[in-house]
PDB file of C-alpha atoms and ligand atoms in Angstrom:
ATOM      1  CA  MET Y   1      -6.660 -25.824  15.471  1.00  0.00           C
ATOM      2  CA  SER Y   2      -4.068 -23.030  15.578  1.00  0.00           C
ATOM      3  CA  LEU Y   3      -2.526 -21.479  12.474  1.00  0.00           C
ATOM      4  CA  PRO Y   4       1.165 -22.128  11.937  1.00  0.00           C
ATOM      5  CA  ARG Y   5       3.357 -19.233  12.992  1.00  0.00           C
ATOM      6  CA  ARG Y   6       5.123 -17.345  10.202  1.00  0.00           C
ATOM      7  CA  HIS Y   7       8.893 -17.641  10.193  1.00  0.00           C
ATOM      8  CA  VAL Y   8      10.720 -14.388  10.921  1.00  0.00           C
ATOM      9  CA  ALA Y   9      12.272 -14.393   7.428  1.00  0.00           C
ATOM     10  CA  ASP Y  10       8.768 -14.558   5.868  1.00  0.00           C
ATOM     11  CA  TYR Y  11       7.664 -11.737   8.163  1.00  0.00           C
ATOM     12  CA  PHE Y  12      10.504  -9.558   6.933  1.00  0.00           C
ATOM     13  CA  TYR Y  13      10.290 -10.551   3.274  1.00  0.00           C
ATOM     14  CA  PRO Y  14       8.397  -7.373   2.221  1.00  0.00           C
ATOM     15  CA  GLU Y  15      10.886  -5.149   3.987  1.00  0.00           C
ATOM     16  CA  LEU Y  16      13.869  -7.023   2.586  1.00  0.00           C
ATOM     17  CA  THR Y  17      12.634  -7.096  -0.901  1.00  0.00           C
ATOM     18  CA  ALA Y  18      12.077  -3.289  -0.638  1.00  0.00           C
ATOM     19  CA  ILE Y  19      15.887  -3.054  -0.530  1.00  0.00           C
ATOM     20  CA  ALA Y  20      16.111  -4.404  -4.114  1.00  0.00           C
ATOM     21  CA  VAL Y  21      13.711  -6.214  -6.354  1.00  0.00           C
ATOM     22  CA  ALA Y  22      14.909  -9.226  -8.334  1.00  0.00           C
ATOM     23  CA  PRO Y  23      14.612  -8.563 -12.045  1.00  0.00           C
ATOM     24  CA  HIS Y  24      11.799  -9.998 -14.090  1.00  0.00           C
ATOM     25  CA  GLY Y  25      12.163 -11.325 -17.607  1.00  0.00           C
ATOM     26  CA  GLY Y  26      15.510 -12.987 -17.060  1.00  0.00           C
ATOM     27  CA  VAL Y  27      16.515 -15.591 -19.653  1.00  0.00           C
ATOM     28  CA  CYS Y  28      17.581 -17.944 -16.844  1.00  0.00           C
ATOM     29  CA  SER Y  29      13.954 -18.371 -15.732  1.00  0.00           C
ATOM     30  CA  SER Y  30      13.228 -20.446 -18.859  1.00  0.00           C
ATOM     31  CA  GLU Y  31      15.167 -23.339 -20.327  1.00  0.00           C
ATOM     32  CA  VAL Y  32      18.267 -22.217 -22.157  1.00  0.00           C
ATOM     33  CA  THR Y  33      20.728 -24.169 -24.307  1.00  0.00           C
ATOM     34  CA  GLY Y  34      24.093 -25.374 -23.132  1.00  0.00           C
ATOM     35  CA  PHE Y  35      22.973 -27.187 -20.009  1.00  0.00           C
ATOM     36  CA  PRO Y  36      22.390 -30.911 -19.890  1.00  0.00           C
ATOM     37  CA  ASP Y  37      18.903 -30.396 -18.497  1.00  0.00           C
ATOM     38  CA  ARG Y  38      16.736 -27.899 -16.578  1.00  0.00           C
ATOM     39  CA  GLN Y  39      17.716 -29.177 -13.137  1.00  0.00           C
ATOM     40  CA  VAL Y  40      21.419 -28.706 -13.832  1.00  0.00           C
ATOM     41  CA  GLN Y  41      20.666 -25.213 -15.269  1.00  0.00           C
ATOM     42  CA  GLN Y  42      18.726 -24.375 -12.036  1.00  0.00           C
ATOM     43  CA  ALA Y  43      21.583 -25.720  -9.870  1.00  0.00           C
ATOM     44  CA  VAL Y  44      24.107 -23.481 -11.607  1.00  0.00           C
ATOM     45  CA  PHE Y  45      21.936 -20.356 -11.275  1.00  0.00           C
ATOM     46  CA  ASP Y  46      21.142 -21.290  -7.646  1.00  0.00           C
ATOM     47  CA  GLY Y  47      24.918 -21.350  -6.953  1.00  0.00           C
ATOM     48  CA  GLU Y  48      24.968 -25.107  -6.236  1.00  0.00           C
ATOM     49  CA  ASN Y  49      27.049 -26.221  -9.203  1.00  0.00           C
ATOM     50  CA  ASP Y  50      30.310 -24.492 -10.022  1.00  0.00           C
ATOM     51  CA  ASP Y  51      31.528 -26.633 -12.938  1.00  0.00           C
ATOM     52  CA  PRO Y  52      33.696 -24.173 -15.004  1.00  0.00           C
ATOM     53  CA  GLY Y  53      32.105 -25.205 -18.313  1.00  0.00           C
ATOM     54  CA  LEU Y  54      28.628 -24.690 -16.993  1.00  0.00           C
ATOM     55  CA  LEU Y  55      29.536 -21.396 -15.365  1.00  0.00           C
ATOM     56  CA  ALA Y  56      30.914 -20.253 -18.718  1.00  0.00           C
ATOM     57  CA  ASN Y  57      27.599 -21.124 -20.269  1.00  0.00           C
ATOM     58  CA  ALA Y  58      25.770 -19.246 -17.514  1.00  0.00           C
ATOM     59  CA  ARG Y  59      27.928 -16.141 -18.166  1.00  0.00           C
ATOM     60  CA  ALA Y  60      27.143 -16.290 -21.851  1.00  0.00           C
ATOM     61  CA  THR Y  61      23.416 -16.635 -21.001  1.00  0.00           C
ATOM     62  CA  CYS Y  62      23.601 -13.553 -18.807  1.00  0.00           C
ATOM     63  CA  ALA Y  63      25.515 -11.566 -21.440  1.00  0.00           C
ATOM     64  CA  ALA Y  64      22.597 -12.006 -23.837  1.00  0.00           C
ATOM     65  CA  CYS Y  65      19.891 -11.433 -21.184  1.00  0.00           C
ATOM     66  CA  PRO Y  66      17.616  -8.426 -21.597  1.00  0.00           C
ATOM     67  CA  ALA Y  67      17.402  -8.101 -17.779  1.00  0.00           C
ATOM     68  CA  LEU Y  68      21.193  -7.889 -17.361  1.00  0.00           C
ATOM     69  CA  ALA Y  69      21.376  -4.216 -16.244  1.00  0.00           C
ATOM     70  CA  ALA Y  70      18.593  -4.670 -13.617  1.00  0.00           C
ATOM     71  CA  CYS Y  71      20.096  -7.926 -12.534  1.00  0.00           C
ATOM     72  CA  ARG Y  72      23.510  -6.324 -12.105  1.00  0.00           C
ATOM     73  CA  GLN Y  73      21.983  -3.674  -9.970  1.00  0.00           C
ATOM     74  CA  PHE Y  74      20.113  -6.222  -7.923  1.00  0.00           C
ATOM     75  CA  ALA Y  75      23.330  -8.235  -7.427  1.00  0.00           C
ATOM     76  CA  GLU Y  76      25.099  -5.070  -6.134  1.00  0.00           C
ATOM     77  CA  VAL Y  77      22.522  -3.856  -3.680  1.00  0.00           C
ATOM     78  CA  SER Y  78      20.762  -7.029  -2.469  1.00  0.00           C
ATOM     79  CA  LEU Y  79      22.101  -9.161   0.312  1.00  0.00           C
ATOM     80  CA  ASP Y  80      22.183 -12.242  -1.934  1.00  0.00           C
ATOM     81  CA  ASP Y  81      25.235 -14.310  -1.152  1.00  0.00           C
ATOM     82  CA  THR Y  82      24.381 -17.599  -2.744  1.00  0.00           C
ATOM     83  CA  THR Y  83      23.097 -17.379  -6.319  1.00  0.00           C
ATOM     84  CA  PHE Y  84      24.673 -16.770  -9.721  1.00  0.00           C
ATOM     85  CA  LEU Y  85      23.574 -13.341 -10.874  1.00  0.00           C
ATOM     86  CA  ALA Y  86      24.426 -11.080 -13.780  1.00  0.00           C
ATOM     87  CA  GLY Y  87      27.318 -13.249 -14.898  1.00  0.00           C
ATOM     88  CA  THR Y  88      28.958 -13.477 -11.518  1.00  0.00           C
ATOM     89  CA  THR Y  89      29.068 -16.120  -8.760  1.00  0.00           C
ATOM     90  CA  ALA Y  90      28.318 -15.071  -5.206  1.00  0.00           C
ATOM     91  CA  GLU Y  91      31.948 -15.659  -4.346  1.00  0.00           C
ATOM     92  CA  GLU Y  92      33.135 -13.325  -7.129  1.00  0.00           C
ATOM     93  CA  ARG Y  93      30.770 -10.638  -5.911  1.00  0.00           C
ATOM     94  CA  SER Y  94      31.998 -11.088  -2.377  1.00  0.00           C
ATOM     95  CA  LEU Y  95      35.605 -10.728  -3.493  1.00  0.00           C
ATOM     96  CA  SER Y  96      34.884  -7.583  -5.466  1.00  0.00           C
ATOM     97  CA  ALA Y  97      32.841  -6.087  -2.571  1.00  0.00           C
ATOM     98  CA  ARG Y  98      35.929  -6.651  -0.381  1.00  0.00           C
ATOM     99  CA  ARG Y  99      38.048  -4.713  -2.837  1.00  0.00           C
ATOM    100  CA  ALA Y 100      35.456  -1.921  -3.233  1.00  0.00           C
ATOM    101  CA  PRO Y 101      35.178   0.627  -0.431  1.00  0.00           C
ATOM    102  CA  ARG Y 102      33.498  -1.467   2.200  1.00  0.00           C
ATOM    103  CA  THR Y 103      32.223   1.451   4.264  1.00  0.00           C
ATOM    104  CA  ARG Y 104      30.396   3.013   1.281  1.00  0.00           C
ATOM    105  CA  HIS Y 105      28.718  -0.330   0.592  1.00  0.00           C
ATOM    106  CA  ARG Y 106      27.734  -0.830   4.197  1.00  0.00           C
ATOM    107  CA  ARG Y 107      26.278   2.738   4.423  1.00  0.00           C
ATOM    108  CA  ALA Y 108      24.202   2.157   1.272  1.00  0.00           C
ATOM    109  CA  VAL Y 109      22.833  -1.132   2.595  1.00  0.00           C
ATOM    110  CA  VAL Y 110      22.064   0.359   6.051  1.00  0.00           C
ATOM    111  CA  GLU Y 111      20.325   3.405   4.572  1.00  0.00           C
ATOM    112  CA  ARG Y 112      18.178   1.280   2.245  1.00  0.00           C
ATOM    113  CA  MET Y 113      17.153  -1.057   5.079  1.00  0.00           C
ATOM    114  CA  ARG Y 114      16.202   1.799   7.353  1.00  0.00           C
ATOM    115  CA  ARG Y 115      14.203   3.441   4.547  1.00  0.00           C
ATOM    116  CA  ALA Y 116      12.359   0.095   4.224  1.00  0.00           C
ATOM    117  CA  GLY Y 117      11.521   0.280   7.941  1.00  0.00           C
ATOM    118  CA  VAL Y 118      13.888  -2.451   9.164  1.00  0.00           C
ATOM    119  CA  THR Y 119      14.952  -1.799  12.798  1.00  0.00           C
ATOM    120  CA  ILE Y 120      18.594  -1.377  13.858  1.00  0.00           C
ATOM    121  CA  PRO Y 121      18.692  -4.711  15.726  1.00  0.00           C
ATOM    122  CA  ASP Y 122      17.264  -6.448  12.660  1.00  0.00           C
ATOM    123  CA  ILE Y 123      19.770  -4.783  10.392  1.00  0.00           C
ATOM    124  CA  THR Y 124      22.485  -6.141  12.687  1.00  0.00           C
ATOM    125  CA  PHE Y 125      20.894  -9.599  12.553  1.00  0.00           C
ATOM    126  CA  TYR Y 126      20.550  -9.749   8.774  1.00  0.00           C
ATOM    127  CA  THR Y 127      23.817  -8.090   7.804  1.00  0.00           C
ATOM    128  CA  GLY Y 128      26.146  -8.869  10.669  1.00  0.00           C
ATOM    129  CA  TYR Y 129      27.265  -5.266  10.806  1.00  0.00           C
ATOM    130  CA  PRO Y 130      28.126  -4.016  14.325  1.00  0.00           C
ATOM    131  CA  THR Y 131      25.307  -1.954  15.838  1.00  0.00           C
ATOM    132  CA  ARG Y 132      27.725   0.903  16.538  1.00  0.00           C
ATOM    133  CA  SER Y 133      28.687   1.126  12.877  1.00  0.00           C
ATOM    134  CA  ILE Y 134      24.995   1.082  11.827  1.00  0.00           C
ATOM    135  CA  GLU Y 135      24.187   3.824  14.282  1.00  0.00           C
ATOM    136  CA  ALA Y 136      27.164   5.866  13.136  1.00  0.00           C
ATOM    137  CA  ASP Y 137      26.188   5.414   9.474  1.00  0.00           C
ATOM    138  CA  LEU Y 138      22.615   6.589  10.178  1.00  0.00           C
ATOM    139  CA  ALA Y 139      23.846   9.610  12.169  1.00  0.00           C
ATOM    140  CA  ARG Y 140      26.181  10.509   9.310  1.00  0.00           C
ATOM    141  CA  SER Y 141      23.463  10.159   6.716  1.00  0.00           C
ATOM    142  CA  GLU Y 142      21.179  12.421   8.879  1.00  0.00           C
ATOM    143  CA  ARG Y 143      23.987  14.989   9.051  1.00  0.00           C
ATOM    144  CA  ASP Y 144      24.474  14.794   5.311  1.00  0.00           C
ATOM    145  CA  LYS Y 145      20.774  15.324   4.703  1.00  0.00           C
ATOM    146  CA  THR Y 146      20.660  18.330   7.066  1.00  0.00           C
ATOM    147  CA  ALA Y 147      23.687  19.799   5.332  1.00  0.00           C
ATOM    148  CA  ARG Y 148      22.064  19.358   1.901  1.00  0.00           C
ATOM    149  CA  ILE Y 149      18.841  21.141   3.066  1.00  0.00           C
ATOM    150  CA  ALA Y 150      20.770  24.047   4.700  1.00  0.00           C
TER     151      ALA Y 150
HETATM  152  S1  SF4 C   1      21.397 -11.545 -16.101  1.00  0.00           S
HETATM  153 FE1  SF4 C   1      21.668 -13.801 -15.800  1.00  0.00          FE
HETATM  154  S2  SF4 C   1      21.114 -14.224 -13.734  1.00  0.00           S
HETATM  155 FE2  SF4 C   1      20.308 -12.187 -14.247  1.00  0.00          FE
HETATM  156  S3  SF4 C   1      18.176 -12.572 -14.953  1.00  0.00           S
HETATM  157 FE3  SF4 C   1      19.462 -12.562 -16.759  1.00  0.00          FE
HETATM  158  S4  SF4 C   1      20.112 -14.676 -17.125  1.00  0.00           S
HETATM  159 FE4  SF4 C   1      19.279 -14.517 -15.026  1.00  0.00          FE
END
């Protein structure tokens, strides 16, 4: 009997989590008030229920969460594009990332992934960034590092 092959996403999980670690101790990991039941709560934080009243409750939950600062940082640097994090939906984060300087964001993501040992083709695969842009970002960050040392 042969062992099942690991999916590529499982294989890369350690590298991808090195980019940013999801916060521990979040209030949303236990049952909180304001949701009809635990499943509905889970669906809202999983980004599968965008009922305005429930989202308002999720925002209030995040505002009182001791892990809010870490969660906000995770939301900014991770590649998460589905879940409700740090009081924001994935769509809201995507809109604000579009307004923010895109290039700076891409450079930060590329640099973190390379530091974690992810190859350029895999960065392209996971982020959708063009290979040329990734190579240019890495070359630029090398130049910046050299300039800082000199
Ligand atoms: S800030 Fe919100 S999403 Fe993040 S851990 Fe806390 S309750 Fe969960």
